[in-house]
Coordinates of C-alpha atoms in Angstrom, one line a residue:
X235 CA -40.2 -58.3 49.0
X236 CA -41.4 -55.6 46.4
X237 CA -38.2 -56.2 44.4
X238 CA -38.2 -60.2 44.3
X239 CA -42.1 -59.8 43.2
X240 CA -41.0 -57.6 40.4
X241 CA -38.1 -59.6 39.3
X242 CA -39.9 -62.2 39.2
X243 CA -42.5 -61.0 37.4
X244 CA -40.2 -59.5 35.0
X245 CA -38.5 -63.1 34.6
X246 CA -42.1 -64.4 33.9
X247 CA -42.8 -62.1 30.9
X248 CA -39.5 -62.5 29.9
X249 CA -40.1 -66.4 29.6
X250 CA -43.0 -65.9 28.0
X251 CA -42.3 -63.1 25.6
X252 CA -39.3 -65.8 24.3
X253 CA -41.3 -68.8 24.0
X254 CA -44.3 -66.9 22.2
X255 CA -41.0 -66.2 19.7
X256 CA -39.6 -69.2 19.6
X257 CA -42.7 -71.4 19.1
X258 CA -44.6 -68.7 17.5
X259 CA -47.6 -69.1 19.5
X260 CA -49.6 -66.4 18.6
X261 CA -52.5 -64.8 21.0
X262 CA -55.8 -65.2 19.9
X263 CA -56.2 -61.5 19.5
X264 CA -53.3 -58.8 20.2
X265 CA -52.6 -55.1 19.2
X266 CA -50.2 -53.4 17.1
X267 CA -49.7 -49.6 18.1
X268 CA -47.4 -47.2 16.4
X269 CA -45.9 -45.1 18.2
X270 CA -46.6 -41.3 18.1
X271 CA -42.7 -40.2 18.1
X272 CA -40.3 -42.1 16.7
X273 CA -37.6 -41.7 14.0
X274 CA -38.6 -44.3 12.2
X275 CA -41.9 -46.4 11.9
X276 CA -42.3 -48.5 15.0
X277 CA -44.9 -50.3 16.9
X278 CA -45.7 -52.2 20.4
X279 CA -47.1 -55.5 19.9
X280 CA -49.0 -56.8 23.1
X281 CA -52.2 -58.0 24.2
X282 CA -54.4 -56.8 26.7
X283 CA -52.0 -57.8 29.7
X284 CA -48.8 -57.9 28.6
X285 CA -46.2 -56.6 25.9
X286 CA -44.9 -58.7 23.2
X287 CA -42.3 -56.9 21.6
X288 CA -41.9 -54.0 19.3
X289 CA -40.9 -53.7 15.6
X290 CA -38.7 -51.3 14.2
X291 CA -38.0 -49.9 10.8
X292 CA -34.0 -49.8 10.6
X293 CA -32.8 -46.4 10.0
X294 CA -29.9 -46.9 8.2
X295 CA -30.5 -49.9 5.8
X296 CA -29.4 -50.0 2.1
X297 CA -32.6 -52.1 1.8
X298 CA -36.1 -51.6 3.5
X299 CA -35.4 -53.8 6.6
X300 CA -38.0 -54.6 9.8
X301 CA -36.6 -55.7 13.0
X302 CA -38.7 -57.1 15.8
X303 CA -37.0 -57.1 19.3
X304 CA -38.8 -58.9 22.8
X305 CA -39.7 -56.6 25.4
X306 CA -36.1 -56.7 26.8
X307 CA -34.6 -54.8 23.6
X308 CA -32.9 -58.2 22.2
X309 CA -33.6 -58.7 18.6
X310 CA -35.9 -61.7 17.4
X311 CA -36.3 -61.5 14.2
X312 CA -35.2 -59.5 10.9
X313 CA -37.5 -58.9 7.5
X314 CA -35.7 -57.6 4.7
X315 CA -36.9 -56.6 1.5
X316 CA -35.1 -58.0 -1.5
X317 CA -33.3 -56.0 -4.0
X318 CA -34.3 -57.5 -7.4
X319 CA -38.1 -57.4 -6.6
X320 CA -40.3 -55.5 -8.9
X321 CA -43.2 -55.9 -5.9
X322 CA -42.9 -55.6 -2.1
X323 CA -41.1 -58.5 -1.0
X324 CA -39.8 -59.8 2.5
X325 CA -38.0 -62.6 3.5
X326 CA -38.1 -62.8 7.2
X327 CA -35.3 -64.7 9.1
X328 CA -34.9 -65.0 13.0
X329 CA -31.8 -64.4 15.6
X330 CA -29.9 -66.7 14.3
X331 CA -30.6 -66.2 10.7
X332 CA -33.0 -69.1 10.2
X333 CA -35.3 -68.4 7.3
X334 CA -39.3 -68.6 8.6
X335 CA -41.0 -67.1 5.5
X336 CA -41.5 -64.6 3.3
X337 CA -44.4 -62.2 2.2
X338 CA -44.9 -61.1 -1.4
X339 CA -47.3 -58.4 -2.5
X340 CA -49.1 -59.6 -6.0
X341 CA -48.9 -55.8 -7.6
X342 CA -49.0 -52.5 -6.2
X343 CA -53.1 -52.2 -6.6
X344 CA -56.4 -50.1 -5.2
X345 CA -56.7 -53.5 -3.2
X346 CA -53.1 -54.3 -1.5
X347 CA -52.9 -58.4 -2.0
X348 CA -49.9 -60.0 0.1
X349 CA -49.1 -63.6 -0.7
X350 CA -47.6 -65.3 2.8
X351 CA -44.9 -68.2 2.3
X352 CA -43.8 -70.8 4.4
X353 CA -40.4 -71.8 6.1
X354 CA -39.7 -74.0 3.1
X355 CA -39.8 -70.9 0.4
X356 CA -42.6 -72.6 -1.9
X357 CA -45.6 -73.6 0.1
X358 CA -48.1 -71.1 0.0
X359 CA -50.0 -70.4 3.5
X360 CA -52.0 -67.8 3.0
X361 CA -53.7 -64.7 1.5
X362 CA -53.8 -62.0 2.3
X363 CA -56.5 -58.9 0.9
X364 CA -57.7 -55.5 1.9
X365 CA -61.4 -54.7 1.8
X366 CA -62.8 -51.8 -0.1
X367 CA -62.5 -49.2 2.5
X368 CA -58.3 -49.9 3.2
X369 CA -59.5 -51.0 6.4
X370 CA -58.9 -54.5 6.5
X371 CA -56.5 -57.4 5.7
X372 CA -58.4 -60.4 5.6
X373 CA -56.3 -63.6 5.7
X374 CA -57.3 -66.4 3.8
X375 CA -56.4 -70.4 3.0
X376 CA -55.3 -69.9 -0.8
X377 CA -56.7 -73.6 -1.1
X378 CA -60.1 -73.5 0.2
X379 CA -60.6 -69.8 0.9
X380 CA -61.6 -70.3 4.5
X381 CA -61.0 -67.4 6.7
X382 CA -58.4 -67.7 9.4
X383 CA -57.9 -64.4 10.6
X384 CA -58.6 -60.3 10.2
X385 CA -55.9 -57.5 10.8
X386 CA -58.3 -54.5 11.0
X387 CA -57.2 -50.4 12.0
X388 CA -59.7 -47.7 12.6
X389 CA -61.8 -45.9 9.0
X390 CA -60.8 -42.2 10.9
X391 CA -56.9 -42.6 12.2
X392 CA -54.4 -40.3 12.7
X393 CA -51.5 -43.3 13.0
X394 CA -51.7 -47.1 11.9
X395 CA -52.9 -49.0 15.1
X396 CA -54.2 -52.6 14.5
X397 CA -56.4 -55.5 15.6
X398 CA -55.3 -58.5 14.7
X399 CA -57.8 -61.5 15.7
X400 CA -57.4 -65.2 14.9
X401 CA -60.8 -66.4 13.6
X402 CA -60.1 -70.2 12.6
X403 CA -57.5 -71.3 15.6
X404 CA -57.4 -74.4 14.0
X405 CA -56.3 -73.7 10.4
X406 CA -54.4 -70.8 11.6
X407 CA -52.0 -73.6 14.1
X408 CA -52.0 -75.9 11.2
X409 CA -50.9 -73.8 8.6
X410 CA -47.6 -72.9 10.8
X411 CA -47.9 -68.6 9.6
X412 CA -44.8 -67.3 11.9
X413 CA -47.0 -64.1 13.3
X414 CA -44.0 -61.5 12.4
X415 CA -44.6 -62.3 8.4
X416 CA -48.1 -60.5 9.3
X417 CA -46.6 -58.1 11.2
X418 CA -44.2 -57.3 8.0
X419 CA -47.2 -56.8 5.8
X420 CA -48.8 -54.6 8.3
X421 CA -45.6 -52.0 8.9
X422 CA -45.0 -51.9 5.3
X423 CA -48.7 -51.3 4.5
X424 CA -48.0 -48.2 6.7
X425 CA -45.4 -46.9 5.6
X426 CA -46.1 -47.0 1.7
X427 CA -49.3 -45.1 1.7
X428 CA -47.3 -42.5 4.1
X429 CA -44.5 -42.0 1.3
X430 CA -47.5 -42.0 -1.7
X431 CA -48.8 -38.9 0.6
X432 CA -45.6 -37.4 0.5
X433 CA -45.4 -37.1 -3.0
X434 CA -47.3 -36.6 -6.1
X435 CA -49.7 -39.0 -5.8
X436 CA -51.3 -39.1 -8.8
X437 CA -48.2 -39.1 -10.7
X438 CA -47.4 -41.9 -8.8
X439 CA -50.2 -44.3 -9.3
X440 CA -49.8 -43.3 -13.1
X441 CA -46.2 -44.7 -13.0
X442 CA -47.1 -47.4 -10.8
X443 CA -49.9 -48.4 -13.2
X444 CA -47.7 -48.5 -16.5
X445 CA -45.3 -50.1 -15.5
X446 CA -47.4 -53.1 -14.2
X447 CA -46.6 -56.7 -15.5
X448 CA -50.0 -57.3 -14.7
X449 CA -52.9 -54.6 -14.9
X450 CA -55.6 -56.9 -13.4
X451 CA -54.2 -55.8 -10.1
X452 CA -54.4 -52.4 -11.3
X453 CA -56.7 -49.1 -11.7
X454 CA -55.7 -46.4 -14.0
X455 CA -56.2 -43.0 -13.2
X456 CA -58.3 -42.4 -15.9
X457 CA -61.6 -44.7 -14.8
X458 CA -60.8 -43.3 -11.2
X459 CA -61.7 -40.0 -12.3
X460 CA -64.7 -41.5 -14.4
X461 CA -66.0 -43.2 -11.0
X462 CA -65.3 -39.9 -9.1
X463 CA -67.5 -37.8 -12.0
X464 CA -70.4 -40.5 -11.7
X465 CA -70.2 -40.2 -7.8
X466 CA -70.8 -36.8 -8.2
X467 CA -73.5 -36.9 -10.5
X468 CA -74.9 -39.3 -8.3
X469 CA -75.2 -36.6 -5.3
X470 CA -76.3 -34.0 -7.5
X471 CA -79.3 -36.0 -9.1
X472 CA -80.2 -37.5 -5.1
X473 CA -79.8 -33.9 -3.9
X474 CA -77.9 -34.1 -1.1
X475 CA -75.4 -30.8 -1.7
X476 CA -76.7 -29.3 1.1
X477 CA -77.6 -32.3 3.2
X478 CA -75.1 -32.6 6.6
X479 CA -73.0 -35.8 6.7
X480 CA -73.2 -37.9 10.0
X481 CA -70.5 -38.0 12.4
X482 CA -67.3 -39.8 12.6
X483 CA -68.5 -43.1 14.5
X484 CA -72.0 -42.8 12.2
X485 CA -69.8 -42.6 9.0
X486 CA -67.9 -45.7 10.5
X487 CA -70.7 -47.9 11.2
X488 CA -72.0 -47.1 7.8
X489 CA -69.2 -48.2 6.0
X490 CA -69.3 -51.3 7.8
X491 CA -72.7 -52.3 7.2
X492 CA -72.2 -51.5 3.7
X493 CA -69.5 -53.5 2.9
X494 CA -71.1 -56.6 5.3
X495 CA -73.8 -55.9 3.5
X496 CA -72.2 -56.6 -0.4
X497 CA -70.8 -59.0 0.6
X498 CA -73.9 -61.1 1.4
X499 CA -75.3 -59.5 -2.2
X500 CA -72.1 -61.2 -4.2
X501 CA -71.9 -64.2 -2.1
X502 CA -72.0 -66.4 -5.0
X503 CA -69.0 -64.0 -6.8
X504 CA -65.2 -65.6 -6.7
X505 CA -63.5 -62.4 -6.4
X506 CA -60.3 -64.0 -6.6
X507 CA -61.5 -64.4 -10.1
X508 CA -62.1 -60.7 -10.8
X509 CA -59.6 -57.7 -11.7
X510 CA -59.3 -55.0 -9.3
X511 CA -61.1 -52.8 -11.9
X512 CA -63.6 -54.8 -11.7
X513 CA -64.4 -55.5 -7.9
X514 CA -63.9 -51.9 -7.6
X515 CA -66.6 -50.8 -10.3
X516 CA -69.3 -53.9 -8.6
X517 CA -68.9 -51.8 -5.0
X518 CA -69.4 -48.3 -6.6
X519 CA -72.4 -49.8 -8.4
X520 CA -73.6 -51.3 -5.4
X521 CA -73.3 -48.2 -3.7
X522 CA -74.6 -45.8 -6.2
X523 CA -77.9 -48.2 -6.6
X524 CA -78.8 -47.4 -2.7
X525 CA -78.8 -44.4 -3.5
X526 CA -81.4 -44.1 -6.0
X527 CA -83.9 -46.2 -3.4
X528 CA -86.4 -43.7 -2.2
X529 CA -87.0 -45.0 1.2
X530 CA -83.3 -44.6 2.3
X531 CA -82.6 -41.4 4.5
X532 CA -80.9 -38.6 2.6
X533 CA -78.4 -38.4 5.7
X534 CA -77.4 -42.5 5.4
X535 CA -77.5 -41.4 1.1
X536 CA -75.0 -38.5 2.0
X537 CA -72.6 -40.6 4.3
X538 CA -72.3 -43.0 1.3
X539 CA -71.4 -40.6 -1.3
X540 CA -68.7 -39.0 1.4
X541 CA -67.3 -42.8 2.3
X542 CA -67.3 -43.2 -1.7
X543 CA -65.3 -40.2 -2.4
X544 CA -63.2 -40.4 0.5
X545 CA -61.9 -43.6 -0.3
X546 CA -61.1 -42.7 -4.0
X547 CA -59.3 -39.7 -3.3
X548 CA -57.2 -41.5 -0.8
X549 CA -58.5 -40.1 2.4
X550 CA -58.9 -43.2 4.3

């Protein structure tokens, strides 16, 4: 009895797995974890009750290649990157080599942009932007700039685990976004700021930025290290040296409520509209300005300064 219960339970999520694959219907929230050991970058996709599937970075692959396989090992889906690409770009086909879509980042830039393309190779679906913090992708109708869903990861993480939550059902059904374009953006997110670690990584953003086609995405190394010095100077004048920084979970919630917070202050700013240089010096300003208020406690003052600086030198 126990074995026809579990093989038909395993037929059940097998049936499900395929036709969540096949029609791309996509939970209302589910979870991508990475795996601790693995010889390449790979992740469990599932939702709270069940598995969906797991991705794959190919091992051997002349160019950067994702694979996404059901929860019975047999491959779903491929993204490849292409070879005459100046930016990250994927074209993502299925098992039998149907093209659903392709994802295109805009420039490598302090804020990581991905444009999301439909079946059809021209029609673009969707946007989608990191917050300040490197926290977030928020995914956005390129038309009217309606919010349709969120891909968030912890501020403090030791490997890339996300949250991905539809926010606009609706929109999200209408535009026809095959889920595993997402889960390209996410992977490769992952994996590029662990090869910028492995390297000299100010030599790199340095290259990165002079070779760019298009320096609004950009910030140059040069006016990071000017907001860094005027960060500083900031905690020096506020005198917080030798004031203790919250805790881990504090620092979190902080860096929420600042960034909820700016964004009700520039509510009436486009930043599509805006070079990266210049979102990024409107936040530091914004920042540096609560710190001058005198009624704000010296520890909430510190845990900004520390967000601030983490974030700059790369440590979230």
């Amino acid at each position: 009895m126990k074995k026809i219960i579990a093989t038909l339970f395993s037929f059940f999520i097998l049936i499900h797995s395929s036709n969540l694959y096949a029609d791309n219907e996509v939970p209302n929230e589910f979870y991508i974890t990475e795996h601790w050991i693995s010889l390449t970058t790979s992740f469990d996709i599932e939702t709270k009750t069940h598995k969906i599937g797991t991705l794959y970075r190919k091992f051997f692959s002349f160019l950067l290649t994702y694979e996404f396989f059901d929860p019975f090992d047999n491959k779903m889906a491929t993204a490849r990157s292409r070879f005459f690409s100046y930016t990250a770009h994927f074209d993502i086909y299925d098992r039998n080599e149907s093209f659903l879509g392709y994802a295109e980042e805009r420039i490598f830039t302090f804020f990581p942009t991905f444009d999301i393309y439909g079946r059809d190779g021209s029609t673009k679906l969707a946007r989608a932007s990191m917050n300040f913090w490197g926290t977030t992708f928020t995914i956005y109708d390129p038309v009217t700039d309606q919010e349709m869903a969120m891909m968030h990861r912890p501020f403090f993480r030791v490997k890339n685990d996300w949250t991905i939550s539809i926010t606009n059902r609706a929109l999200f059904e209408r535009k026809n976004i095959d889920f595993r374009v997402l889960m390209t953006v996410l992977a490769f997110q992952g994996d590029r700021e662990n090869w910028e670690k492995d390297q000299n990584n100010n030599l790199h953003k340095k290259r990165t930025f002079l070779n760019s086609t298009n320096a609004a995405f950009a910030v140059p190394d040069n006016e990071l290290n000017t907001l860094k010095d005027r960060i500083a100077t900031a905690s020096q004048l506020a005198g917080l040296d030798n004031v203790q920084k919250p805790d881990e979970k504090t620092l979190e919630q902080i860096a929420i409520e600042l960034e909820r917070d700016y964004k009700k202050a520039q509510a009436n700013t486009d930043e599509t509209t805006q070079t990266a240089q210049e979102r990024l010096n409107s936040f530091i300003d914004y920042s540096l300005n609560l710190i001058e208020l005198h009624d704000m406690p010296d520890s909430r003052k510190k845990a900004i300064i520390y967000l601030l600086k983490m974030r700059l030198e790369g440590g979230v």
